[in-house]
PDB file of C-alpha atoms in Angstrom:
ATOM      1  CA  MET A   1     -35.869 -13.476 -13.410  1.00 46.00           C
ATOM      2  CA  LYS A   2     -35.884 -16.514 -15.579  1.00 44.00           C
ATOM      3  CA  LYS A   3     -34.249 -15.037 -18.679  1.00 44.00           C
ATOM      4  CA  THR A   4     -30.561 -15.368 -19.294  1.00 39.00           C
ATOM      5  CA  LEU A   5     -28.644 -12.113 -19.495  1.00 35.00           C
ATOM      6  CA  LEU A   6     -28.533 -12.201 -23.293  1.00 35.00           C
ATOM      7  CA  SER A   7     -32.199 -13.062 -23.792  1.00 40.00           C
ATOM      8  CA  ALA A   8     -33.291 -10.390 -21.320  1.00 40.00           C
ATOM      9  CA  ILE A   9     -31.303  -7.773 -23.217  1.00 37.00           C
ATOM     10  CA  LEU A  10     -32.703  -8.883 -26.564  1.00 32.00           C
ATOM     11  CA  MET A  11     -36.249  -8.873 -25.253  1.00 38.00           C
ATOM     12  CA  GLY A  12     -35.644  -5.454 -23.776  1.00 41.00           C
ATOM     13  CA  PHE A  13     -34.652  -4.039 -27.161  1.00 35.00           C
ATOM     14  CA  ALA A  14     -37.770  -5.626 -28.653  1.00 32.00           C
ATOM     15  CA  ALA A  15     -39.927  -3.991 -25.993  1.00 38.00           C
ATOM     16  CA  PHE A  16     -38.386  -0.597 -26.680  1.00 37.00           C
ATOM     17  CA  ALA A  17     -38.766  -0.946 -30.433  1.00 32.00           C
ATOM     18  CA  SER A  18     -42.412  -1.970 -30.081  1.00 30.00           C
ATOM     19  CA  ALA A  19     -43.116   0.952 -27.708  1.00 31.00           C
ATOM     20  CA  GLN A  20     -46.370  -0.603 -26.582  1.00 30.00           C
ATOM     21  CA  PRO A  21     -48.743   2.136 -25.415  1.00 30.00           C
ATOM     22  CA  GLN A  22     -50.061  -0.011 -22.544  1.00 30.00           C
ATOM     23  CA  GLY A  23     -46.619  -0.835 -21.188  1.00 30.00           C
ATOM     24  CA  GLY A  24     -43.744  -3.004 -22.224  1.00 28.00           C
ATOM     25  CA  PHE A  25     -42.765  -6.622 -21.901  1.00 26.00           C
ATOM     26  CA  GLY A  26     -39.651  -8.736 -21.626  1.00 34.00           C
ATOM     27  CA  GLY A  27     -36.675  -8.037 -19.433  1.00 39.00           C
ATOM     28  CA  PHE A  28     -36.913  -4.265 -19.831  1.00 39.00           C
ATOM     29  CA  GLY A  29     -40.750  -3.921 -19.882  1.00 37.00           C
ATOM     30  CA  GLY A  30     -42.749  -0.781 -19.361  1.00 38.00           C
ATOM     31  CA  PHE A  31     -41.098   1.487 -21.940  1.00 42.00           C
ATOM     32  CA  GLN A  32     -43.265   4.320 -23.267  1.00 40.00           C
ATOM     33  CA  ARG A  33     -43.005   6.305 -26.472  1.00 47.00           C
ATOM     34  CA  PRO A  34     -40.432   9.107 -26.027  1.00 54.00           C
ATOM     35  CA  GLN A  35     -42.974  11.703 -27.231  1.00 61.00           C
ATOM     36  CA  VAL A  36     -45.415  11.114 -24.347  1.00 81.00           C
ATOM     37  CA  LYS A  37     -46.625  14.551 -23.284  1.00 85.00           C
ATOM     38  CA  LEU A  38     -47.832  14.875 -19.724  1.00 94.00           C
ATOM     39  CA  GLU A  39     -50.130  17.631 -18.505  1.00 95.00           C
ATOM     40  CA  THR A  40     -48.249  19.265 -15.650  1.00 97.00           C
ATOM     41  CA  SER A  41     -47.938  22.597 -13.889  1.00 97.00           C
ATOM     42  CA  GLN A  42     -44.164  22.254 -13.551  1.00 97.00           C
ATOM     43  CA  GLU A  43     -41.448  19.804 -14.563  1.00 97.00           C
ATOM     44  CA  TRP A  44     -37.774  19.429 -13.736  1.00 98.00           C
ATOM     45  CA  LYS A  45     -35.524  17.079 -15.695  1.00 97.00           C
ATOM     46  CA  ASP A  46     -32.188  15.506 -14.763  1.00 98.00           C
ATOM     47  CA  VAL A  47     -32.214  16.675 -11.149  1.00 98.00           C
ATOM     48  CA  ASN A  48     -29.371  15.048  -9.234  1.00 98.00           C
ATOM     49  CA  TYR A  49     -30.666  13.538  -5.974  1.00 98.00           C
ATOM     50  CA  ALA A  50     -27.284  12.340  -4.690  1.00 98.00           C
ATOM     51  CA  GLY A  51     -25.207  15.499  -4.857  1.00 95.00           C
ATOM     52  CA  ASP A  52     -22.780  14.094  -7.429  1.00 96.00           C
ATOM     53  CA  ASP A  53     -22.371  14.406 -11.198  1.00 93.00           C
ATOM     54  CA  GLN A  54     -23.601  10.938 -12.148  1.00 97.00           C
ATOM     55  CA  ALA A  55     -26.447  10.517 -14.657  1.00 97.00           C
ATOM     56  CA  PHE A  56     -27.563   7.367 -12.847  1.00 98.00           C
ATOM     57  CA  HIS A  57     -28.284   9.544  -9.806  1.00 98.00           C
ATOM     58  CA  THR A  58     -30.710  11.884 -11.557  1.00 98.00           C
ATOM     59  CA  CYS A  59     -34.487  12.063 -11.516  1.00 98.00           C
ATOM     60  CA  ASP A  60     -37.336  13.767 -13.364  1.00 98.00           C
ATOM     61  CA  ILE A  61     -39.989  15.562 -11.303  1.00 98.00           C
ATOM     62  CA  TYR A  62     -43.573  16.187 -12.417  1.00 98.00           C
ATOM     63  CA  LEU A  63     -46.216  18.254 -10.634  1.00 98.00           C
ATOM     64  CA  PRO A  64     -49.939  17.901 -11.422  1.00 98.00           C
ATOM     65  CA  LYS A  65     -51.626  20.357 -13.786  1.00 97.00           C
ATOM     66  CA  LYS A  66     -53.985  21.430 -10.999  1.00 96.00           C
ATOM     67  CA  GLU A  67     -51.837  23.584  -8.766  1.00 94.00           C
ATOM     68  CA  ALA A  68     -51.759  23.213  -4.987  1.00 96.00           C
ATOM     69  CA  ALA A  69     -49.647  24.386  -2.073  1.00 97.00           C
ATOM     70  CA  SER A  70     -48.102  20.919  -1.800  1.00 98.00           C
ATOM     71  CA  TYR A  71     -48.560  17.446  -3.239  1.00 98.00           C
ATOM     72  CA  PRO A  72     -48.341  13.899  -1.902  1.00 98.00           C
ATOM     73  CA  VAL A  73     -45.503  12.121  -3.705  1.00 98.00           C
ATOM     74  CA  VAL A  74     -45.104   8.833  -5.563  1.00 98.00           C
ATOM     75  CA  ILE A  75     -41.626   7.729  -6.643  1.00 98.00           C
ATOM     76  CA  HIS A  76     -42.133   5.542  -9.721  1.00 98.00           C
ATOM     77  CA  ILE A  77     -39.267   3.262 -10.793  1.00 98.00           C
ATOM     78  CA  TYR A  78     -38.749   1.846 -14.288  1.00 98.00           C
ATOM     79  CA  GLY A  79     -38.296  -1.833 -15.081  1.00 97.00           C
ATOM     80  CA  SER A  80     -35.074  -3.056 -16.664  1.00 97.00           C
ATOM     81  CA  ALA A  81     -34.119  -6.337 -14.971  1.00 96.00           C
ATOM     82  CA  TRP A  82     -31.689  -4.032 -13.111  1.00 98.00           C
ATOM     83  CA  PHE A  83     -29.690  -3.708 -16.363  1.00 97.00           C
ATOM     84  CA  SER A  84     -30.424  -0.030 -17.134  1.00 97.00           C
ATOM     85  CA  ASN A  85     -29.059   3.001 -15.323  1.00 97.00           C
ATOM     86  CA  ASN A  86     -30.832   5.666 -17.405  1.00 97.00           C
ATOM     87  CA  SER A  87     -34.454   4.813 -18.228  1.00 97.00           C
ATOM     88  CA  LYS A  88     -36.354   7.348 -16.119  1.00 97.00           C
ATOM     89  CA  GLY A  89     -37.770   8.890 -19.293  1.00 95.00           C
ATOM     90  CA  ALA A  90     -39.401   5.554 -20.113  1.00 94.00           C
ATOM     91  CA  ALA A  91     -40.984   4.875 -16.715  1.00 96.00           C
ATOM     92  CA  ASP A  92     -44.592   4.149 -17.739  1.00 97.00           C
ATOM     93  CA  LEU A  93     -45.219   7.836 -18.385  1.00 97.00           C
ATOM     94  CA  GLY A  94     -48.395   7.428 -20.432  1.00 96.00           C
ATOM     95  CA  THR A  95     -50.047   5.062 -17.964  1.00 97.00           C
ATOM     96  CA  ILE A  96     -49.047   4.923 -14.299  1.00 98.00           C
ATOM     97  CA  VAL A  97     -47.413   8.355 -14.137  1.00 98.00           C
ATOM     98  CA  LYS A  98     -50.286  10.042 -15.998  1.00 98.00           C
ATOM     99  CA  ALA A  99     -52.879   8.431 -13.712  1.00 98.00           C
ATOM    100  CA  LEU A 100     -51.011   9.608 -10.618  1.00 98.00           C
ATOM    101  CA  LEU A 101     -50.641  13.152 -11.915  1.00 98.00           C
ATOM    102  CA  ASP A 102     -54.321  13.293 -12.847  1.00 98.00           C
ATOM    103  CA  ALA A 103     -55.133  12.199  -9.287  1.00 98.00           C
ATOM    104  CA  GLY A 104     -53.112  15.045  -7.769  1.00 98.00           C
ATOM    105  CA  TYR A 105     -49.848  13.269  -6.916  1.00 98.00           C
ATOM    106  CA  ALA A 106     -46.417  14.656  -7.638  1.00 98.00           C
ATOM    107  CA  VAL A 107     -44.367  11.986  -9.402  1.00 98.00           C
ATOM    108  CA  VAL A 108     -40.604  11.504  -9.197  1.00 98.00           C
ATOM    109  CA  CYS A 109     -39.027   9.133 -11.752  1.00 98.00           C
ATOM    110  CA  PRO A 110     -35.437   8.291 -10.762  1.00 98.00           C
ATOM    111  CA  ASN A 111     -32.553   6.589 -12.429  1.00 98.00           C
ATOM    112  CA  HIS A 112     -30.542   4.150 -10.319  1.00 98.00           C
ATOM    113  CA  ARG A 113     -27.313   2.256 -10.678  1.00 98.00           C
ATOM    114  CA  SER A 114     -27.527  -0.835 -12.856  1.00 98.00           C
ATOM    115  CA  SER A 115     -26.137  -4.251 -12.001  1.00 97.00           C
ATOM    116  CA  GLY A 116     -23.234  -3.358 -14.293  1.00 97.00           C
ATOM    117  CA  ASP A 117     -22.450  -0.223 -12.277  1.00 98.00           C
ATOM    118  CA  ALA A 118     -22.656  -1.731  -8.792  1.00 98.00           C
ATOM    119  CA  LYS A 119     -23.919  -4.830  -7.037  1.00 98.00           C
ATOM    120  CA  TRP A 120     -26.782  -5.129  -4.565  1.00 98.00           C
ATOM    121  CA  PRO A 121     -27.571  -3.347  -2.230  1.00 98.00           C
ATOM    122  CA  ALA A 122     -26.454  -0.258  -4.200  1.00 98.00           C
ATOM    123  CA  GLN A 123     -29.840  -0.110  -5.936  1.00 98.00           C
ATOM    124  CA  ILE A 124     -31.855   0.148  -2.711  1.00 98.00           C
ATOM    125  CA  HIS A 125     -29.345   2.721  -1.442  1.00 98.00           C
ATOM    126  CA  ASP A 126     -30.205   4.811  -4.513  1.00 98.00           C
ATOM    127  CA  ILE A 127     -33.958   4.555  -3.968  1.00 98.00           C
ATOM    128  CA  ARG A 128     -33.607   5.440  -0.302  1.00 98.00           C
ATOM    129  CA  ALA A 129     -31.517   8.444  -1.294  1.00 98.00           C
ATOM    130  CA  VAL A 130     -34.390   9.515  -3.569  1.00 98.00           C
ATOM    131  CA  ILE A 131     -36.859   9.196  -0.679  1.00 98.00           C
ATOM    132  CA  ARG A 132     -34.637  11.277   1.591  1.00 98.00           C
ATOM    133  CA  PHE A 133     -34.146  13.829  -1.215  1.00 98.00           C
ATOM    134  CA  VAL A 134     -37.919  14.208  -1.549  1.00 98.00           C
ATOM    135  CA  ARG A 135     -38.188  15.056   2.130  1.00 98.00           C
ATOM    136  CA  GLY A 136     -35.086  17.238   2.143  1.00 98.00           C
ATOM    137  CA  GLU A 137     -36.193  19.268  -0.876  1.00 98.00           C
ATOM    138  CA  ALA A 138     -39.911  19.301  -0.011  1.00 98.00           C
ATOM    139  CA  LYS A 139     -40.232  23.074   0.148  1.00 98.00           C
ATOM    140  CA  LYS A 140     -38.473  23.706  -3.175  1.00 98.00           C
ATOM    141  CA  TYR A 141     -40.575  21.224  -5.154  1.00 98.00           C
ATOM    142  CA  LYS A 142     -43.863  21.608  -3.213  1.00 98.00           C
ATOM    143  CA  PHE A 143     -43.718  18.014  -1.948  1.00 98.00           C
ATOM    144  CA  ASP A 144     -45.815  16.952   1.025  1.00 98.00           C
ATOM    145  CA  PRO A 145     -43.223  14.993   3.062  1.00 97.00           C
ATOM    146  CA  SER A 146     -45.941  13.381   5.194  1.00 97.00           C
ATOM    147  CA  PHE A 147     -46.881  11.085   2.302  1.00 98.00           C
ATOM    148  CA  VAL A 148     -44.183   9.486   0.153  1.00 98.00           C
ATOM    149  CA  ALA A 149     -44.961   6.231  -1.664  1.00 98.00           C
ATOM    150  CA  THR A 150     -42.944   4.029  -3.993  1.00 98.00           C
ATOM    151  CA  SER A 151     -44.187   2.378  -7.163  1.00 98.00           C
ATOM    152  CA  GLY A 152     -42.512   0.402  -9.894  1.00 98.00           C
ATOM    153  CA  PHE A 153     -42.813  -2.063 -12.747  1.00 98.00           C
ATOM    154  CA  SER A 154     -40.868  -5.348 -12.930  1.00 97.00           C
ATOM    155  CA  SER A 155     -37.436  -4.753 -11.344  1.00 98.00           C
ATOM    156  CA  GLY A 156     -38.791  -1.320 -10.428  1.00 98.00           C
ATOM    157  CA  GLY A 157     -41.629  -3.110  -8.645  1.00 98.00           C
ATOM    158  CA  HIS A 158     -39.007  -5.115  -6.797  1.00 98.00           C
ATOM    159  CA  LEU A 159     -37.252  -1.942  -5.624  1.00 98.00           C
ATOM    160  CA  ALA A 160     -40.547  -0.251  -4.700  1.00 98.00           C
ATOM    161  CA  SER A 161     -41.654  -3.304  -2.715  1.00 98.00           C
ATOM    162  CA  THR A 162     -38.313  -3.783  -0.991  1.00 98.00           C
ATOM    163  CA  ALA A 163     -38.227  -0.101  -0.020  1.00 98.00           C
ATOM    164  CA  ALA A 164     -41.595  -0.718   1.651  1.00 98.00           C
ATOM    165  CA  THR A 165     -40.924  -4.006   3.430  1.00 98.00           C
ATOM    166  CA  THR A 166     -37.545  -2.762   4.702  1.00 98.00           C
ATOM    167  CA  SER A 167     -38.962   0.633   5.660  1.00 97.00           C
ATOM    168  CA  GLY A 168     -37.440   1.642   8.978  1.00 96.00           C
ATOM    169  CA  ILE A 169     -34.683  -0.996   8.815  1.00 97.00           C
ATOM    170  CA  LYS A 170     -31.232   0.474   8.230  1.00 97.00           C
ATOM    171  CA  GLN A 171     -29.065  -2.592   8.751  1.00 97.00           C
ATOM    172  CA  THR A 172     -29.833  -6.228   9.421  1.00 97.00           C
ATOM    173  CA  LYS A 173     -28.505  -9.744   9.140  1.00 97.00           C
ATOM    174  CA  VAL A 174     -30.012 -12.202   6.675  1.00 97.00           C
ATOM    175  CA  GLY A 175     -28.727 -15.565   7.812  1.00 95.00           C
ATOM    176  CA  THR A 176     -24.971 -15.135   7.663  1.00 94.00           C
ATOM    177  CA  TYR A 177     -25.171 -12.115   5.350  1.00 95.00           C
ATOM    178  CA  ASP A 178     -24.884  -8.631   6.861  1.00 97.00           C
ATOM    179  CA  ILE A 179     -26.656  -6.008   4.780  1.00 97.00           C
ATOM    180  CA  ASP A 180     -26.692  -2.231   4.981  1.00 98.00           C
ATOM    181  CA  LEU A 181     -30.068  -1.201   3.563  1.00 98.00           C
ATOM    182  CA  GLU A 182     -29.702   2.553   4.060  1.00 98.00           C
ATOM    183  CA  GLY A 183     -26.387   3.701   2.648  1.00 97.00           C
ATOM    184  CA  THR A 184     -24.952   7.201   3.035  1.00 97.00           C
ATOM    185  CA  LEU A 185     -25.745   8.615  -0.382  1.00 98.00           C
ATOM    186  CA  GLY A 186     -26.720  12.243  -0.861  1.00 97.00           C
ATOM    187  CA  ASN A 187     -27.027  15.395   1.229  1.00 96.00           C
ATOM    188  CA  TYR A 188     -30.032  14.389   3.316  1.00 98.00           C
ATOM    189  CA  THR A 189     -28.843  11.420   5.350  1.00 97.00           C
ATOM    190  CA  LYS A 190     -30.693  12.694   8.433  1.00 97.00           C
ATOM    191  CA  GLU A 191     -34.057  12.605   6.651  1.00 98.00           C
ATOM    192  CA  SER A 192     -36.300   9.544   6.936  1.00 98.00           C
ATOM    193  CA  SER A 193     -36.223   6.958   4.151  1.00 98.00           C
ATOM    194  CA  ALA A 194     -39.475   5.372   5.335  1.00 98.00           C
ATOM    195  CA  VAL A 195     -42.362   5.129   2.871  1.00 98.00           C
ATOM    196  CA  ASN A 196     -46.090   5.373   3.514  1.00 98.00           C
ATOM    197  CA  ALA A 197     -47.260   2.932   0.817  1.00 98.00           C
ATOM    198  CA  ALA A 198     -46.080   0.993  -2.226  1.00 98.00           C
ATOM    199  CA  CYS A 199     -47.432  -0.213  -5.568  1.00 98.00           C
ATOM    200  CA  ASP A 200     -45.930  -3.390  -7.020  1.00 98.00           C
ATOM    201  CA  TRP A 201     -46.529  -3.877 -10.744  1.00 98.00           C
ATOM    202  CA  SER A 202     -45.303  -7.333 -11.837  1.00 98.00           C
ATOM    203  CA  GLY A 203     -42.293  -7.279  -9.548  1.00 98.00           C
ATOM    204  CA  PRO A 204     -39.970 -10.197  -8.720  1.00 97.00           C
ATOM    205  CA  VAL A 205     -40.205 -10.244  -4.916  1.00 98.00           C
ATOM    206  CA  ASP A 206     -38.806 -13.635  -3.867  1.00 97.00           C
ATOM    207  CA  LEU A 207     -35.556 -14.183  -5.728  1.00 96.00           C
ATOM    208  CA  THR A 208     -35.137 -17.650  -4.229  1.00 95.00           C
ATOM    209  CA  LYS A 209     -38.261 -18.889  -6.048  1.00 94.00           C
ATOM    210  CA  MET A 210     -38.170 -17.406  -9.531  1.00 93.00           C
ATOM    211  CA  ASP A 211     -39.010 -20.828 -10.988  1.00 89.00           C
ATOM    212  CA  CYS A 212     -42.323 -21.046  -9.078  1.00 89.00           C
ATOM    213  CA  GLY A 213     -44.492 -20.812 -12.204  1.00 79.00           C
ATOM    214  CA  PRO A 214     -45.367 -23.674 -14.592  1.00 74.00           C
ATOM    215  CA  GLY A 215     -42.665 -24.075 -17.200  1.00 63.00           C
ATOM    216  CA  MET A 216     -40.434 -21.470 -15.545  1.00 65.00           C
ATOM    217  CA  SER A 217     -36.781 -22.235 -14.966  1.00 62.00           C
ATOM    218  CA  MET A 218     -33.797 -20.239 -13.781  1.00 58.00           C
ATOM    219  CA  GLY A 219     -31.440 -19.171 -16.550  1.00 62.00           C
ATOM    220  CA  ALA A 220     -27.776 -20.071 -16.472  1.00 72.00           C
ATOM    221  CA  ASN A 221     -26.935 -16.417 -15.869  1.00 84.00           C
ATOM    222  CA  SER A 222     -30.111 -14.723 -14.642  1.00 93.00           C
ATOM    223  CA  PRO A 223     -30.450 -10.983 -13.942  1.00 95.00           C
ATOM    224  CA  GLU A 224     -30.476 -11.659 -10.212  1.00 96.00           C
ATOM    225  CA  ASP A 225     -27.239 -13.648 -10.552  1.00 96.00           C
ATOM    226  CA  VAL A 226     -25.673 -10.650 -12.291  1.00 96.00           C
ATOM    227  CA  LEU A 227     -27.023  -8.229  -9.675  1.00 97.00           C
ATOM    228  CA  LEU A 228     -25.609 -10.309  -6.814  1.00 97.00           C
ATOM    229  CA  ASP A 229     -22.552 -11.640  -8.645  1.00 96.00           C
ATOM    230  CA  SER A 230     -23.401 -15.033  -7.235  1.00 96.00           C
ATOM    231  CA  LYS A 231     -25.559 -18.146  -7.549  1.00 95.00           C
ATOM    232  CA  LEU A 232     -28.534 -19.212  -5.460  1.00 95.00           C
ATOM    233  CA  ASP A 233     -27.042 -22.563  -4.484  1.00 94.00           C
ATOM    234  CA  LYS A 234     -23.769 -20.876  -3.534  1.00 96.00           C
ATOM    235  CA  GLU A 235     -25.026 -17.956  -1.396  1.00 96.00           C
ATOM    236  CA  PRO A 236     -28.747 -18.365  -0.650  1.00 97.00           C
ATOM    237  CA  ASP A 237     -28.726 -15.671   2.044  1.00 98.00           C
ATOM    238  CA  LYS A 238     -27.728 -13.069  -0.539  1.00 97.00           C
ATOM    239  CA  TYR A 239     -30.819 -13.988  -2.565  1.00 97.00           C
ATOM    240  CA  ARG A 240     -32.981 -13.773   0.547  1.00 98.00           C
ATOM    241  CA  SER A 241     -31.552 -10.303   1.229  1.00 98.00           C
ATOM    242  CA  LEU A 242     -32.688  -9.282  -2.259  1.00 98.00           C
ATOM    243  CA  SER A 243     -36.225 -10.534  -1.639  1.00 98.00           C
ATOM    244  CA  ALA A 244     -38.965  -8.137  -0.483  1.00 98.00           C
ATOM    245  CA  THR A 245     -40.850 -11.116   0.962  1.00 98.00           C
ATOM    246  CA  TYR A 246     -38.056 -11.858   3.431  1.00 98.00           C
ATOM    247  CA  TYR A 247     -38.681  -8.587   5.289  1.00 98.00           C
ATOM    248  CA  VAL A 248     -42.493  -8.788   5.496  1.00 98.00           C
ATOM    249  CA  SER A 249     -43.814  -7.920   8.959  1.00 98.00           C
ATOM    250  CA  LYS A 250     -46.825  -6.271  10.560  1.00 97.00           C
ATOM    251  CA  LYS A 251     -44.811  -3.021  10.609  1.00 97.00           C
ATOM    252  CA  ASN A 252     -44.841  -2.760   6.795  1.00 98.00           C
ATOM    253  CA  PRO A 253     -46.749   0.107   5.168  1.00 98.00           C
ATOM    254  CA  PRO A 254     -49.755  -0.721   2.943  1.00 98.00           C
ATOM    255  CA  ILE A 255     -48.846  -2.390  -0.375  1.00 98.00           C
ATOM    256  CA  ILE A 256     -50.975  -2.969  -3.481  1.00 98.00           C
ATOM    257  CA  ILE A 257     -50.013  -5.645  -6.024  1.00 98.00           C
ATOM    258  CA  PHE A 258     -50.803  -6.039  -9.742  1.00 98.00           C
ATOM    259  CA  HIS A 259     -49.631  -9.109 -11.671  1.00 98.00           C
ATOM    260  CA  GLY A 260     -50.607 -10.838 -14.903  1.00 97.00           C
ATOM    261  CA  GLU A 261     -51.606 -14.502 -14.816  1.00 96.00           C
ATOM    262  CA  LYS A 262     -49.845 -15.000 -18.163  1.00 95.00           C
ATOM    263  CA  ASP A 263     -46.632 -13.206 -17.236  1.00 95.00           C
ATOM    264  CA  ASN A 264     -43.872 -15.351 -18.763  1.00 92.00           C
ATOM    265  CA  VAL A 265     -40.975 -13.281 -17.404  1.00 94.00           C
ATOM    266  CA  VAL A 266     -41.848 -12.786 -13.727  1.00 96.00           C
ATOM    267  CA  PRO A 267     -44.315 -15.564 -12.856  1.00 96.00           C
ATOM    268  CA  CYS A 268     -47.617 -14.533 -11.283  1.00 97.00           C
ATOM    269  CA  CYS A 269     -46.934 -16.806  -8.313  1.00 97.00           C
ATOM    270  CA  GLN A 270     -44.450 -14.132  -7.201  1.00 97.00           C
ATOM    271  CA  GLY A 271     -47.273 -11.636  -6.697  1.00 98.00           C
ATOM    272  CA  LYS A 272     -49.499 -14.268  -5.114  1.00 98.00           C
ATOM    273  CA  MET A 273     -46.830 -15.341  -2.603  1.00 98.00           C
ATOM    274  CA  PHE A 274     -46.239 -11.700  -1.714  1.00 98.00           C
ATOM    275  CA  TYR A 275     -49.943 -11.062  -1.184  1.00 98.00           C
ATOM    276  CA  GLU A 276     -50.327 -14.155   1.015  1.00 98.00           C
ATOM    277  CA  LYS A 277     -47.365 -13.155   3.194  1.00 98.00           C
ATOM    278  CA  LEU A 278     -48.671  -9.611   3.606  1.00 98.00           C
ATOM    279  CA  VAL A 279     -52.136 -10.856   4.579  1.00 98.00           C
ATOM    280  CA  GLU A 280     -50.655 -13.353   7.040  1.00 98.00           C
ATOM    281  CA  ALA A 281     -48.590 -10.567   8.643  1.00 98.00           C
ATOM    282  CA  GLY A 282     -51.627  -8.313   8.959  1.00 98.00           C
ATOM    283  CA  VAL A 283     -50.400  -5.680   6.483  1.00 98.00           C
ATOM    284  CA  LYS A 284     -53.030  -3.589   4.676  1.00 98.00           C
ATOM    285  CA  THR A 285     -52.917  -4.911   1.126  1.00 98.00           C
ATOM    286  CA  GLU A 286     -54.869  -5.480  -2.074  1.00 98.00           C
ATOM    287  CA  ALA A 287     -54.030  -7.599  -5.102  1.00 98.00           C
ATOM    288  CA  THR A 288     -55.272  -7.786  -8.675  1.00 98.00           C
ATOM    289  CA  PHE A 289     -54.262 -10.781 -10.769  1.00 98.00           C
ATOM    290  CA  VAL A 290     -55.227 -10.179 -14.397  1.00 98.00           C
ATOM    291  CA  PRO A 291     -56.238 -13.434 -16.182  1.00 97.00           C
ATOM    292  CA  GLU A 292     -54.938 -12.340 -19.602  1.00 96.00           C
ATOM    293  CA  GLY A 293     -52.217 -10.028 -18.316  1.00 96.00           C
ATOM    294  CA  GLY A 294     -48.624 -10.494 -19.412  1.00 96.00           C
ATOM    295  CA  HIS A 295     -45.429  -8.783 -18.297  1.00 96.00           C
ATOM    296  CA  GLY A 296     -46.798  -5.260 -18.651  1.00 95.00           C
ATOM    297  CA  MET A 297     -49.072  -6.157 -21.542  1.00 95.00           C
ATOM    298  CA  GLY A 298     -52.762  -5.826 -20.678  1.00 96.00           C
ATOM    299  CA  MET A 299     -52.015  -4.601 -17.165  1.00 97.00           C
ATOM    300  CA  TYR A 300     -52.589  -0.854 -17.371  1.00 97.00           C
ATOM    301  CA  SER A 301     -56.364  -0.744 -17.804  1.00 97.00           C
ATOM    302  CA  GLU A 302     -58.268   2.298 -16.547  1.00 98.00           C
ATOM    303  CA  GLU A 303     -59.787   0.026 -13.900  1.00 98.00           C
ATOM    304  CA  ASN A 304     -56.386  -1.054 -12.571  1.00 98.00           C
ATOM    305  CA  LEU A 305     -54.970   2.462 -12.641  1.00 98.00           C
ATOM    306  CA  GLN A 306     -58.000   3.673 -10.688  1.00 98.00           C
ATOM    307  CA  LYS A 307     -57.529   0.856  -8.173  1.00 98.00           C
ATOM    308  CA  MET A 308     -53.988   2.096  -7.618  1.00 98.00           C
ATOM    309  CA  VAL A 309     -55.160   5.669  -7.092  1.00 98.00           C
ATOM    310  CA  ASN A 310     -58.013   4.610  -4.798  1.00 98.00           C
ATOM    311  CA  PHE A 311     -55.645   2.539  -2.691  1.00 98.00           C
ATOM    312  CA  LEU A 312     -53.161   5.369  -2.275  1.00 98.00           C
ATOM    313  CA  ASN A 313     -55.976   7.792  -1.487  1.00 98.00           C
ATOM    314  CA  SER A 314     -57.351   5.459   1.168  1.00 98.00           C
ATOM    315  CA  VAL A 315     -53.934   5.140   2.818  1.00 98.00           C
ATOM    316  CA  ARG A 316     -53.306   8.877   2.674  1.00 96.00           C
ATOM    317  CA  THR A 317     -56.695   9.890   4.043  1.00 92.00           C
ATOM    318  CA  GLY A 318     -57.056   7.002   6.488  1.00 89.00           C
ATOM    319  CA  LYS A 319     -60.431   6.021   5.025  1.00 76.00           C
TER     320      LYS A 319
END
């Protein structure tokens, strides 16, 4: 993203302090007020999905208020510019998570390793471990393993989108860069890490073109530089390996995109490029570009949240 490391951190603290009810902004966007109360039938907090004792490998699980034998699942990932390893309790609870629960979806909000804990691809290894955990623990938590989707805001949108476009790919070569996309984390390595759909909320998806918007420029030490411990001009294949757009193919699951036209952190052209690539590849997709939308601000309208739910329902039911 275009912010330097310091400015992203400062903007993140501002977002948290503001606690915008519609979603956050800045490098850490999407924070919700800690006292958000969700209507659920059951909740589990701080469940470790990796079989270790690390807080960054824990998740919170929410089941809808209306009880059922099993529930389709959405894994929703917080935004933090990959800087936070413990923000699952601030993952758009009052907006995206609430809308999903109200629509009958179980929601899993995971932590993941930050760029300070480990470099890419550790973060996608964590998300894939969450997906496998959902399938491995389906009976215990009343998950329906036949439908598992990813969703996320900002850097969470990046991870949700990359989990979708790399779905079914365990290892590949990006130019000269060999990348293991699966990892061996957790107790359910034999379970599938494929996803059935994804929701991208303001995600950076092509990390080679973060300056695509008017007036946007790469920072001297951008979050993606920190995540990769590199520079774009030094190791471009690493940046391609981080980009959801690089893996787009007709085999991708359906993906819905939401992006603000006035996003000054992750430029809207990121969402537009992603949408165009998905359409060109023949992937089922929808996109909403909000004229007055910022980085989280003004994005979580009832109309947009319903679009998300309708899209997931259409994928799940085949209608």
